[in-house]
Amino acid sequence: MPPTPDASKPGLPQGYRQGLVTAITVFLGFSLSFLRFWSFEAPGQWTRIGVVPAGIVAAGIVVQLVALWRSLALFDDEPTHYAVTVRCFFGGLVVVVVGVFVATLVA
């Protein structure tokens, strides 16, 4: 039998998790689209330096996937877990932005 939620602990306000899941999926979709373009559709030959931004963006995608997994878990209704999930998402977002910036420098 699952543990019952403690009534003394406040939960998240209605809609917080849904908003986070939406934000994660929007940015995850952008990240995957950018990686697809950078890896497969961009003209020219692959170079060793071109692997660096692709790897950085891929690492950011993995962090965003972890944030998505955390945001869909039941324990994320607790504010402390939710805060860690938000930090994880923003960390993944920063990594992807750095990867995109490096990609513009390499191109």
Short mmCIF file of N, CA and C in Angstrom, two decimals:
data_model
loop_
_atom_site.label_atom_id
_atom_site.label_comp_id
_atom_site.label_asym_id
_atom_site.label_seq_id
_atom_site.Cartn_x
_atom_site.Cartn_y
_atom_site.Cartn_z
N MET A 1 0.85 -1.17 0.00
CA MET A 1 0.00 0.00 0.00
C MET A 1 0.90 1.24 0.00
N PRO A 2 0.69 2.18 -0.92
CA PRO A 2 1.55 3.37 -0.98
C PRO A 2 1.35 4.25 0.24
N PRO A 3 2.40 4.95 0.64
CA PRO A 3 2.24 5.83 1.79
C PRO A 3 1.29 6.98 1.48
N THR A 4 0.54 7.36 2.49
CA THR A 4 -0.40 8.46 2.31
C THR A 4 0.35 9.78 2.44
N PRO A 5 -0.03 10.77 1.66
CA PRO A 5 0.65 12.06 1.75
C PRO A 5 0.39 12.72 3.10
N ASP A 6 1.41 13.38 3.59
CA ASP A 6 1.31 14.07 4.87
C ASP A 6 0.52 15.36 4.68
N ALA A 7 -0.55 15.52 5.44
CA ALA A 7 -1.41 16.69 5.28
C ALA A 7 -0.72 17.97 5.75
N SER A 8 0.31 17.85 6.61
CA SER A 8 0.99 19.04 7.11
C SER A 8 1.95 19.63 6.09
N LYS A 9 2.36 18.84 5.11
CA LYS A 9 3.26 19.34 4.07
C LYS A 9 2.44 19.89 2.91
N PRO A 10 2.69 21.13 2.54
CA PRO A 10 1.94 21.66 1.39
C PRO A 10 2.50 21.08 0.09
N GLY A 11 1.61 20.79 -0.83
CA GLY A 11 2.02 20.29 -2.14
C GLY A 11 2.23 21.44 -3.10
N LEU A 12 2.47 21.10 -4.33
CA LEU A 12 2.63 22.13 -5.36
C LEU A 12 1.27 22.70 -5.72
N PRO A 13 1.23 23.97 -6.08
CA PRO A 13 -0.03 24.52 -6.58
C PRO A 13 -0.45 23.83 -7.88
N GLN A 14 -1.72 23.85 -8.14
CA GLN A 14 -2.27 23.22 -9.34
C GLN A 14 -1.63 23.81 -10.60
N GLY A 15 -1.17 22.95 -11.48
CA GLY A 15 -0.65 23.41 -12.76
C GLY A 15 0.86 23.56 -12.85
N TYR A 16 1.57 23.50 -11.73
CA TYR A 16 3.02 23.67 -11.77
C TYR A 16 3.69 22.54 -12.53
N ARG A 17 3.33 21.31 -12.22
CA ARG A 17 3.95 20.18 -12.91
C ARG A 17 3.62 20.17 -14.38
N GLN A 18 2.38 20.48 -14.73
CA GLN A 18 1.99 20.49 -16.14
C GLN A 18 2.78 21.54 -16.91
N GLY A 19 2.98 22.70 -16.32
CA GLY A 19 3.76 23.75 -16.95
C GLY A 19 5.21 23.34 -17.14
N LEU A 20 5.77 22.66 -16.14
CA LEU A 20 7.15 22.21 -16.25
C LEU A 20 7.29 21.15 -17.33
N VAL A 21 6.37 20.22 -17.38
CA VAL A 21 6.42 19.17 -18.41
C VAL A 21 6.31 19.80 -19.80
N THR A 22 5.45 20.79 -19.95
CA THR A 22 5.32 21.48 -21.24
C THR A 22 6.61 22.19 -21.61
N ALA A 23 7.20 22.90 -20.67
CA ALA A 23 8.45 23.61 -20.95
C ALA A 23 9.56 22.64 -21.33
N ILE A 24 9.67 21.54 -20.60
CA ILE A 24 10.71 20.56 -20.89
C ILE A 24 10.52 19.99 -22.29
N THR A 25 9.30 19.63 -22.64
CA THR A 25 9.09 19.01 -23.96
C THR A 25 9.32 20.00 -25.10
N VAL A 26 9.00 21.27 -24.89
CA VAL A 26 9.26 22.27 -25.94
C VAL A 26 10.77 22.40 -26.17
N PHE A 27 11.52 22.58 -25.10
CA PHE A 27 12.97 22.74 -25.25
C PHE A 27 13.65 21.45 -25.67
N LEU A 28 13.11 20.32 -25.23
CA LEU A 28 13.66 19.04 -25.66
C LEU A 28 13.44 18.84 -27.16
N GLY A 29 12.28 19.23 -27.64
CA GLY A 29 12.01 19.15 -29.08
C GLY A 29 12.97 20.03 -29.88
N PHE A 30 13.22 21.25 -29.40
CA PHE A 30 14.18 22.12 -30.07
C PHE A 30 15.57 21.48 -30.06
N SER A 31 15.97 20.95 -28.92
CA SER A 31 17.30 20.37 -28.80
C SER A 31 17.47 19.18 -29.74
N LEU A 32 16.47 18.33 -29.81
CA LEU A 32 16.55 17.18 -30.71
C LEU A 32 16.56 17.62 -32.17
N SER A 33 15.77 18.62 -32.51
CA SER A 33 15.76 19.13 -33.88
C SER A 33 17.11 19.74 -34.26
N PHE A 34 17.70 20.50 -33.35
CA PHE A 34 19.00 21.09 -33.62
C PHE A 34 20.05 20.00 -33.80
N LEU A 35 20.04 19.00 -32.93
CA LEU A 35 21.02 17.93 -33.04
C LEU A 35 20.84 17.16 -34.34
N ARG A 36 19.59 16.92 -34.75
CA ARG A 36 19.35 16.25 -36.02
C ARG A 36 19.91 17.06 -37.19
N PHE A 37 19.63 18.35 -37.18
CA PHE A 37 20.15 19.20 -38.25
C PHE A 37 21.67 19.22 -38.24
N TRP A 38 22.24 19.45 -37.07
CA TRP A 38 23.70 19.57 -36.96
C TRP A 38 24.38 18.26 -37.34
N SER A 39 23.79 17.14 -37.01
CA SER A 39 24.44 15.85 -37.24
C SER A 39 24.19 15.29 -38.63
N PHE A 40 23.00 15.47 -39.20
CA PHE A 40 22.65 14.75 -40.41
C PHE A 40 22.33 15.64 -41.62
N GLU A 41 21.77 16.81 -41.40
CA GLU A 41 21.27 17.59 -42.51
C GLU A 41 22.16 18.76 -42.92
N ALA A 42 23.12 19.13 -42.10
CA ALA A 42 23.98 20.26 -42.43
C ALA A 42 24.92 19.87 -43.57
N PRO A 43 25.11 20.77 -44.53
CA PRO A 43 26.02 20.45 -45.63
C PRO A 43 27.47 20.45 -45.16
N GLY A 44 28.29 19.72 -45.88
CA GLY A 44 29.71 19.69 -45.55
C GLY A 44 30.12 18.39 -44.89
N GLN A 45 31.40 18.28 -44.67
CA GLN A 45 31.97 17.07 -44.06
C GLN A 45 32.08 17.24 -42.54
N TRP A 46 32.03 16.11 -41.87
CA TRP A 46 32.26 16.11 -40.44
C TRP A 46 33.72 16.41 -40.18
N THR A 47 33.97 17.17 -39.14
CA THR A 47 35.34 17.41 -38.67
C THR A 47 35.43 16.96 -37.22
N ARG A 48 36.65 16.81 -36.77
CA ARG A 48 36.81 16.39 -35.36
C ARG A 48 36.26 17.45 -34.42
N ILE A 49 36.44 18.71 -34.76
CA ILE A 49 35.95 19.78 -33.90
C ILE A 49 34.42 19.85 -33.94
N GLY A 50 33.81 19.37 -35.01
CA GLY A 50 32.35 19.37 -35.12
C GLY A 50 31.68 18.38 -34.18
N VAL A 51 32.44 17.43 -33.70
CA VAL A 51 31.90 16.45 -32.75
C VAL A 51 31.67 17.10 -31.38
N VAL A 52 32.46 18.13 -31.07
CA VAL A 52 32.37 18.77 -29.76
C VAL A 52 30.98 19.37 -29.51
N PRO A 53 30.48 20.25 -30.39
CA PRO A 53 29.14 20.79 -30.11
C PRO A 53 28.05 19.72 -30.15
N ALA A 54 28.19 18.73 -31.02
CA ALA A 54 27.19 17.65 -31.05
C ALA A 54 27.19 16.90 -29.73
N GLY A 55 28.36 16.65 -29.18
CA GLY A 55 28.45 15.97 -27.88
C GLY A 55 27.89 16.81 -26.74
N ILE A 56 28.15 18.11 -26.79
CA ILE A 56 27.62 19.00 -25.74
C ILE A 56 26.09 19.04 -25.80
N VAL A 57 25.55 19.18 -26.99
CA VAL A 57 24.09 19.20 -27.13
C VAL A 57 23.50 17.86 -26.71
N ALA A 58 24.16 16.76 -27.08
CA ALA A 58 23.67 15.43 -26.68
C ALA A 58 23.67 15.29 -25.16
N ALA A 59 24.69 15.80 -24.49
CA ALA A 59 24.73 15.75 -23.02
C ALA A 59 23.59 16.57 -22.43
N GLY A 60 23.31 17.73 -23.01
CA GLY A 60 22.19 18.54 -22.53
C GLY A 60 20.85 17.85 -22.73
N ILE A 61 20.73 17.11 -23.84
CA ILE A 61 19.50 16.36 -24.09
C ILE A 61 19.31 15.28 -23.03
N VAL A 62 20.39 14.62 -22.67
CA VAL A 62 20.29 13.58 -21.63
C VAL A 62 19.83 14.19 -20.31
N VAL A 63 20.36 15.35 -19.96
CA VAL A 63 19.95 16.01 -18.71
C VAL A 63 18.48 16.43 -18.80
N GLN A 64 18.04 16.91 -19.96
CA GLN A 64 16.64 17.27 -20.12
C GLN A 64 15.74 16.04 -20.03
N LEU A 65 16.19 14.91 -20.55
CA LEU A 65 15.41 13.68 -20.43
C LEU A 65 15.29 13.24 -18.98
N VAL A 66 16.37 13.41 -18.21
CA VAL A 66 16.31 13.09 -16.78
C VAL A 66 15.30 14.01 -16.10
N ALA A 67 15.32 15.29 -16.45
CA ALA A 67 14.36 16.23 -15.87
C ALA A 67 12.93 15.85 -16.25
N LEU A 68 12.73 15.42 -17.49
CA LEU A 68 11.39 14.99 -17.91
C LEU A 68 10.94 13.77 -17.12
N TRP A 69 11.84 12.81 -16.96
CA TRP A 69 11.52 11.62 -16.18
C TRP A 69 11.16 12.00 -14.74
N ARG A 70 11.95 12.89 -14.15
CA ARG A 70 11.68 13.32 -12.77
C ARG A 70 10.34 14.04 -12.68
N SER A 71 10.04 14.87 -13.68
CA SER A 71 8.80 15.65 -13.62
C SER A 71 7.56 14.78 -13.76
N LEU A 72 7.70 13.61 -14.37
CA LEU A 72 6.56 12.71 -14.51
C LEU A 72 6.42 11.73 -13.34
N ALA A 73 7.39 11.70 -12.45
CA ALA A 73 7.35 10.79 -11.30
C ALA A 73 6.41 11.35 -10.23
N LEU A 74 5.82 10.46 -9.48
CA LEU A 74 4.87 10.87 -8.45
C LEU A 74 5.52 11.66 -7.32
N PHE A 75 6.78 11.36 -7.01
CA PHE A 75 7.43 12.06 -5.91
C PHE A 75 7.70 13.53 -6.22
N ASP A 76 7.52 13.93 -7.46
CA ASP A 76 7.79 15.32 -7.84
C ASP A 76 6.69 16.27 -7.38
N ASP A 77 5.66 15.76 -6.72
CA ASP A 77 4.63 16.64 -6.14
C ASP A 77 5.15 17.35 -4.90
N GLU A 78 6.23 16.85 -4.32
CA GLU A 78 6.81 17.50 -3.15
C GLU A 78 7.65 18.68 -3.61
N PRO A 79 7.52 19.82 -2.97
CA PRO A 79 8.24 21.02 -3.41
C PRO A 79 9.76 20.85 -3.47
N THR A 80 10.35 20.09 -2.57
CA THR A 80 11.81 19.93 -2.60
C THR A 80 12.25 19.12 -3.82
N HIS A 81 11.53 18.07 -4.15
CA HIS A 81 11.84 17.29 -5.35
C HIS A 81 11.58 18.11 -6.61
N TYR A 82 10.51 18.87 -6.59
CA TYR A 82 10.17 19.72 -7.74
C TYR A 82 11.29 20.74 -7.99
N ALA A 83 11.82 21.33 -6.92
CA ALA A 83 12.89 22.31 -7.07
C ALA A 83 14.14 21.69 -7.69
N VAL A 84 14.46 20.46 -7.31
CA VAL A 84 15.60 19.77 -7.91
C VAL A 84 15.34 19.50 -9.38
N THR A 85 14.12 19.13 -9.72
CA THR A 85 13.77 18.87 -11.12
C THR A 85 13.90 20.14 -11.95
N VAL A 86 13.45 21.26 -11.41
CA VAL A 86 13.57 22.53 -12.14
C VAL A 86 15.03 22.89 -12.35
N ARG A 87 15.86 22.71 -11.33
CA ARG A 87 17.30 22.98 -11.48
C ARG A 87 17.93 22.05 -12.50
N CYS A 88 17.53 20.81 -12.51
CA CYS A 88 18.03 19.85 -13.50
C CYS A 88 17.65 20.29 -14.91
N PHE A 89 16.41 20.72 -15.08
CA PHE A 89 15.95 21.18 -16.39
C PHE A 89 16.76 22.40 -16.85
N PHE A 90 16.91 23.38 -15.98
CA PHE A 90 17.66 24.57 -16.37
C PHE A 90 19.14 24.25 -16.62
N GLY A 91 19.68 23.29 -15.87
CA GLY A 91 21.05 22.87 -16.14
C GLY A 91 21.18 22.26 -17.53
N GLY A 92 20.24 21.40 -17.91
CA GLY A 92 20.25 20.82 -19.24
C GLY A 92 20.06 21.88 -20.32
N LEU A 93 19.23 22.87 -20.03
CA LEU A 93 18.99 23.95 -20.97
C LEU A 93 20.26 24.78 -21.19
N VAL A 94 20.97 25.05 -20.11
CA VAL A 94 22.22 25.80 -20.22
C VAL A 94 23.25 25.02 -21.03
N VAL A 95 23.33 23.71 -20.80
CA VAL A 95 24.28 22.89 -21.55
C VAL A 95 23.96 22.93 -23.04
N VAL A 96 22.69 22.84 -23.40
CA VAL A 96 22.30 22.88 -24.81
C VAL A 96 22.63 24.25 -25.41
N VAL A 97 22.36 25.32 -24.68
CA VAL A 97 22.67 26.66 -25.18
C VAL A 97 24.17 26.81 -25.41
N VAL A 98 24.97 26.30 -24.50
CA VAL A 98 26.43 26.32 -24.70
C VAL A 98 26.80 25.53 -25.94
N GLY A 99 26.18 24.38 -26.13
CA GLY A 99 26.45 23.56 -27.32
C GLY A 99 26.08 24.28 -28.61
N VAL A 100 24.96 24.98 -28.62
CA VAL A 100 24.54 25.73 -29.79
C VAL A 100 25.53 26.88 -30.04
N PHE A 101 25.96 27.54 -28.98
CA PHE A 101 26.93 28.62 -29.13
C PHE A 101 28.26 28.09 -29.70
N VAL A 102 28.72 26.96 -29.18
CA VAL A 102 29.95 26.35 -29.71
C VAL A 102 29.75 25.94 -31.17
N ALA A 103 28.56 25.46 -31.50
CA ALA A 103 28.29 25.08 -32.89
C ALA A 103 28.38 26.27 -33.83
N THR A 104 27.92 27.44 -33.37
CA THR A 104 28.02 28.63 -34.21
C THR A 104 29.48 29.05 -34.38
N LEU A 105 30.29 28.85 -33.37
CA LEU A 105 31.71 29.18 -33.48
C LEU A 105 32.44 28.22 -34.41
N VAL A 106 32.05 26.96 -34.37
CA VAL A 106 32.70 25.94 -35.21
C VAL A 106 32.31 26.12 -36.67
N ALA A 107 31.05 26.48 -36.90
CA ALA A 107 30.56 26.65 -38.28
C ALA A 107 31.16 27.89 -38.84
#
